[in-house]
mmCIF file of C-alpha atoms in Angstrom:
data_model
loop_
_atom_site.group_PDB
_atom_site.id
_atom_site.type_symbol
_atom_site.label_atom_id
_atom_site.label_comp_id
_atom_site.label_asym_id
_atom_site.label_seq_id
_atom_site.Cartn_x
_atom_site.Cartn_y
_atom_site.Cartn_z
ATOM 1 C CA MET P 1 -26.395 13.391 14.669
ATOM 2 C CA LYS P 2 -24.789 9.802 14.674
ATOM 3 C CA GLY P 3 -27.122 9.047 11.854
ATOM 4 C CA GLU P 4 -25.159 12.050 9.843
ATOM 5 C CA ASN P 5 -21.926 11.316 11.038
ATOM 6 C CA ILE P 6 -22.046 7.515 9.769
ATOM 7 C CA ARG P 7 -23.195 8.436 6.246
ATOM 8 C CA SER P 8 -20.287 10.938 5.941
ATOM 9 C CA VAL P 9 -17.866 8.323 7.237
ATOM 10 C CA LYS P 10 -19.484 5.876 3.981
ATOM 11 C CA LYS P 11 -18.787 8.428 1.788
ATOM 12 C CA GLU P 12 -15.130 8.434 2.755
ATOM 13 C CA ILE P 13 -15.182 4.743 2.538
ATOM 14 C CA GLU P 14 -16.752 4.865 -0.994
ATOM 15 C CA ARG P 15 -14.140 7.431 -2.211
ATOM 16 C CA CYS P 16 -10.749 5.424 -0.500
ATOM 17 C CA HIS P 17 -9.668 2.037 -1.664
ATOM 18 C CA TRP P 18 -10.816 -1.214 -0.328
ATOM 19 C CA GLY P 19 -9.749 -4.954 -0.680
ATOM 20 C CA ASN P 20 -7.127 -5.624 -2.808
ATOM 21 C CA VAL P 21 -6.578 -2.750 -5.687
ATOM 22 C CA LYS P 22 -4.643 -3.584 -8.989
ATOM 23 C CA VAL P 23 -2.388 -0.615 -9.495
ATOM 24 C CA PHE P 24 -0.207 -1.785 -12.792
ATOM 25 C CA GLU P 25 0.957 -4.876 -14.687
ATOM 26 C CA SER P 26 4.679 -5.269 -15.767
ATOM 27 C CA GLN P 27 6.897 -7.625 -17.444
ATOM 28 C CA GLY P 28 4.377 -10.291 -15.753
ATOM 29 C CA VAL P 29 4.165 -9.195 -12.341
ATOM 30 C CA THR P 30 0.753 -7.794 -10.955
ATOM 31 C CA ILE P 31 1.195 -4.902 -8.112
ATOM 32 C CA PHE P 32 -2.147 -5.023 -6.124
ATOM 33 C CA GLY P 33 -2.105 -2.541 -2.822
ATOM 34 C CA GLY P 34 -4.295 -2.813 0.177
ATOM 35 C CA GLY P 35 -4.550 -2.216 3.895
ATOM 36 C CA MET P 36 -5.010 -5.046 6.033
ATOM 37 C CA LEU P 37 -7.693 -2.992 8.139
ATOM 38 C CA ARG P 38 -9.373 -2.259 4.403
ATOM 39 C CA GLY P 39 -10.202 -5.551 3.656
ATOM 40 C CA ALA P 40 -6.723 -6.426 2.059
ATOM 41 C CA ASN P 41 -6.617 -10.067 1.479
ATOM 42 C CA PRO P 42 -3.232 -11.884 1.238
ATOM 43 C CA LEU P 43 -4.782 -15.493 0.079
ATOM 44 C CA VAL P 44 -4.994 -14.288 -3.251
ATOM 45 C CA ALA P 45 -1.529 -13.148 -3.896
ATOM 46 C CA ASP P 46 1.159 -15.341 -5.097
ATOM 47 C CA ILE P 47 3.239 -13.069 -3.148
ATOM 48 C CA VAL P 48 2.874 -10.898 0.066
ATOM 49 C CA ILE P 49 5.225 -7.646 0.925
ATOM 50 C CA ASP P 50 4.152 -6.995 4.166
ATOM 51 C CA LEU P 51 5.210 -3.672 5.655
ATOM 52 C CA ALA P 52 3.573 -3.653 9.126
ATOM 53 C CA GLY P 53 3.945 -7.204 10.432
ATOM 54 C CA ASN P 54 0.142 -7.944 9.971
ATOM 55 C CA VAL P 55 0.362 -10.937 7.537
ATOM 56 C CA GLU P 56 0.669 -14.453 9.087
ATOM 57 C CA ALA P 57 2.344 -17.192 7.051
ATOM 58 C CA ILE P 58 0.461 -20.484 6.952
ATOM 59 C CA GLN P 59 3.378 -23.034 7.688
ATOM 60 C CA ALA P 60 3.322 -26.639 7.147
ATOM 61 C CA PRO P 61 5.946 -29.472 6.048
ATOM 62 C CA LEU P 62 6.711 -29.935 2.555
ATOM 63 C CA GLY P 63 4.344 -31.945 0.386
ATOM 64 C CA TRP P 64 1.171 -31.299 2.646
ATOM 65 C CA ARG P 65 -2.033 -30.143 1.013
ATOM 66 C CA VAL P 66 -2.004 -27.300 2.882
ATOM 67 C CA THR P 67 1.251 -25.768 1.608
ATOM 68 C CA LYS P 68 -0.641 -24.553 -1.355
ATOM 69 C CA TYR P 69 -2.212 -21.893 0.880
ATOM 70 C CA ALA P 70 1.177 -20.699 1.752
ATOM 71 C CA LYS P 71 2.661 -17.581 0.445
ATOM 72 C CA PRO P 72 5.837 -16.183 0.442
ATOM 73 C CA ILE P 73 6.138 -13.227 2.835
ATOM 74 C CA VAL P 74 8.350 -10.344 2.389
ATOM 75 C CA ARG P 75 8.576 -8.711 5.284
ATOM 76 C CA ILE P 76 9.941 -4.413 5.437
ATOM 77 C CA PRO P 77 9.366 -3.161 8.816
ATOM 78 C CA ILE P 78 8.491 0.252 8.303
ATOM 79 C CA GLU P 79 7.141 2.736 11.281
ATOM 80 C CA ASP P 80 3.563 3.802 10.620
ATOM 81 C CA PHE P 81 3.528 7.447 8.879
ATOM 82 C CA GLY P 82 7.523 7.241 8.417
ATOM 83 C CA ALA P 83 9.791 5.617 5.427
ATOM 84 C CA PRO P 84 12.701 3.260 5.766
ATOM 85 C CA GLU P 85 16.323 3.419 5.527
ATOM 86 C CA LEU P 86 16.763 1.358 2.668
ATOM 87 C CA PRO P 87 18.946 2.648 -0.540
ATOM 88 C CA ALA P 88 17.575 3.013 -3.876
ATOM 89 C CA VAL P 89 19.550 -0.340 -5.182
ATOM 90 C CA PHE P 90 17.386 -2.151 -2.556
ATOM 91 C CA TRP P 91 14.077 -1.618 -4.704
ATOM 92 C CA HIS P 92 15.676 -2.567 -8.008
ATOM 93 C CA ASP P 93 16.467 -5.697 -6.162
ATOM 94 C CA LEU P 94 13.321 -6.025 -4.786
ATOM 95 C CA TRP P 95 11.617 -5.200 -8.169
ATOM 96 C CA ALA P 96 14.628 -7.830 -10.387
ATOM 97 C CA ASP P 97 13.399 -10.617 -8.185
ATOM 98 C CA LEU P 98 9.997 -10.032 -8.762
ATOM 99 C CA VAL P 99 10.196 -10.552 -12.048
ATOM 100 C CA GLU P 100 11.931 -13.257 -11.723
ATOM 101 C CA HIS P 101 9.002 -15.025 -9.761
ATOM 102 C CA PRO P 102 6.082 -13.307 -11.706
ATOM 103 C CA GLY P 103 2.377 -13.020 -10.668
ATOM 104 C CA HIS P 104 -0.054 -11.070 -8.353
ATOM 105 C CA VAL P 105 1.954 -9.479 -5.335
ATOM 106 C CA LEU P 106 0.187 -7.620 -2.926
ATOM 107 C CA ILE P 107 1.956 -4.894 -1.283
ATOM 108 C CA CYS P 108 0.071 -3.735 2.327
ATOM 109 C CA CYS P 109 0.125 -2.356 5.329
ATOM 110 C CA GLY P 110 -2.642 -1.882 8.264
ATOM 111 C CA GLY P 111 -4.632 1.387 6.381
ATOM 112 C CA GLY P 112 -3.162 0.796 2.959
ATOM 113 C CA HIS P 113 -2.302 4.660 2.982
ATOM 114 C CA GLY P 114 1.232 5.979 3.592
ATOM 115 C CA ARG P 115 3.653 3.375 3.749
ATOM 116 C CA THR P 116 1.768 1.053 0.801
ATOM 117 C CA GLY P 117 1.496 4.266 -1.010
ATOM 118 C CA MET P 118 4.950 5.212 -0.787
ATOM 119 C CA VAL P 119 6.321 1.751 -2.026
ATOM 120 C CA LEU P 120 3.548 1.606 -4.759
ATOM 121 C CA ALA P 121 4.966 5.232 -6.166
ATOM 122 C CA ILE P 122 8.811 3.990 -5.519
ATOM 123 C CA LEU P 123 8.065 0.253 -7.447
ATOM 124 C CA ALA P 124 6.076 1.887 -10.751
ATOM 125 C CA CYS P 125 9.171 3.798 -10.679
ATOM 126 C CA VAL P 126 11.615 1.780 -10.592
ATOM 127 C CA ALA P 127 9.587 -0.209 -13.134
ATOM 128 C CA GLY P 128 9.168 2.239 -15.606
ATOM 129 C CA ILE P 129 5.970 2.395 -15.406
ATOM 130 C CA VAL P 130 5.278 6.273 -14.296
ATOM 131 C CA PRO P 131 6.265 8.490 -16.534
ATOM 132 C CA GLU P 132 10.012 10.847 -15.902
ATOM 133 C CA GLU P 133 7.697 14.037 -15.781
ATOM 134 C CA GLU P 134 4.824 12.863 -14.135
ATOM 135 C CA ASP P 135 4.640 13.217 -10.204
ATOM 136 C CA PRO P 136 4.805 9.756 -8.820
ATOM 137 C CA VAL P 137 2.584 10.859 -5.810
ATOM 138 C CA GLN P 138 -0.155 11.876 -7.683
ATOM 139 C CA TRP P 139 0.174 9.075 -10.278
ATOM 140 C CA ILE P 140 -0.268 6.650 -7.474
ATOM 141 C CA ARG P 141 -2.907 8.770 -5.620
ATOM 142 C CA ALA P 142 -4.575 8.810 -9.117
ATOM 143 C CA ARG P 143 -4.898 5.453 -9.789
ATOM 144 C CA TYR P 144 -4.925 3.801 -6.130
ATOM 145 C CA CYS P 145 -6.085 5.673 -3.654
ATOM 146 C CA VAL P 146 -6.700 9.779 -2.700
ATOM 147 C CA ASN P 147 -5.207 9.426 1.030
ATOM 148 C CA ALA P 148 -1.821 7.017 -0.650
ATOM 149 C CA VAL P 149 1.466 8.632 1.181
ATOM 150 C CA GLU P 150 0.733 10.324 3.830
ATOM 151 C CA THR P 151 3.505 12.358 5.094
ATOM 152 C CA MET P 152 6.248 14.614 4.197
ATOM 153 C CA GLU P 153 8.852 12.155 5.394
ATOM 154 C CA GLN P 154 7.388 9.155 2.816
ATOM 155 C CA ILE P 155 7.641 12.111 0.085
ATOM 156 C CA ASN P 156 10.755 13.074 0.751
ATOM 157 C CA TYR P 157 12.084 9.443 0.762
ATOM 158 C CA ILE P 158 10.314 8.814 -2.817
ATOM 159 C CA ALA P 159 12.117 11.876 -4.151
ATOM 160 C CA SER P 160 15.431 10.753 -2.989
ATOM 161 C CA ILE P 161 14.665 7.607 -4.052
ATOM 162 C CA THR P 162 13.427 7.917 -7.383
ATOM 163 C CA GLY P 163 15.160 11.092 -8.141
ATOM 164 C CA ARG P 164 11.911 12.626 -9.538
ATOM 165 C CA LYS P 165 10.137 16.154 -8.538
ATOM 166 C CA VAL P 166 7.334 15.435 -5.984
ATOM 167 C CA HIS P 167 4.652 18.277 -5.453
ATOM 168 C CA ALA P 168 2.337 16.200 -3.997
ATOM 169 C CA LYS P 169 1.656 17.554 -0.643
ATOM 170 C CA PRO P 170 1.154 14.935 2.513
ATOM 171 C CA VAL P 171 -2.338 14.285 3.350
ATOM 172 C CA VAL P 172 -1.999 13.902 7.071
ATOM 173 C CA GLY P 173 -3.763 16.613 8.658
ATOM 174 C CA LYS P 174 -6.846 15.962 6.214
ATOM 175 C CA LYS P 175 -9.746 13.909 7.008
ATOM 176 C CA LEU P 176 -8.759 10.185 6.138
ATOM 177 C CA GLY P 177 -10.892 7.193 4.524
ATOM 178 C CA VAL P 178 -11.934 4.842 7.151
ATOM 179 C CA PRO P 179 -10.915 2.849 8.801
ATOM 180 C CA HIS P 180 -7.750 5.013 10.239
ATOM 181 C CA MET P 181 -6.766 6.922 13.109
ATOM 182 C CA GLY P 182 -9.722 8.790 14.773
ATOM 183 C CA TRP P 183 -12.648 7.056 12.701
ATOM 184 C CA TRP P 184 -14.470 6.163 15.256
ATOM 185 C CA GLU P 185 -15.012 9.030 16.455
ATOM 186 C CA GLU P 186 -16.276 10.703 13.890
ATOM 187 C CA ILE P 187 -19.176 8.094 13.926
ATOM 188 C CA TRP P 188 -19.981 8.684 17.552
ATOM 189 C CA LYS P 189 -20.091 12.787 17.508
#
């Protein structure tokens, strides 16, 4: 029984994202998504947008050789399964800042699904990548992870910030990829 559960969990891992996943490029900015529990590596990014407070910064005095490993980190604290109370202008300003400092940007939270998916969908719309007639959540799920954007609160926030119609349904309540809440229980049934 335990072996069967491990195999089913392995299938979920294979269909879900792992590591830093390239989502889109625009104006010299390459956006990656990921989850710290799912192998995201902030060391290969030029800028990290940390949505869960998981990324520790390397700090050293100016002029030290190790400063080349330090990464600018933008911390946007968002409660797990939640959405921030930030206005649309914030996301437009963030995108403008990223364009002024082009490079590889990693957007990450714990599992890389809800908060990361939400921010990816918003930034893809702000950057003009998602066509006007497309649902931004479905667009992100097709290009990043089928489990991206977990809750109705996140879906409603995306719709309010982007002005887009979102028809996608939340994924919370469905069996999510591993590791996620309760994944260890699936293995040991």
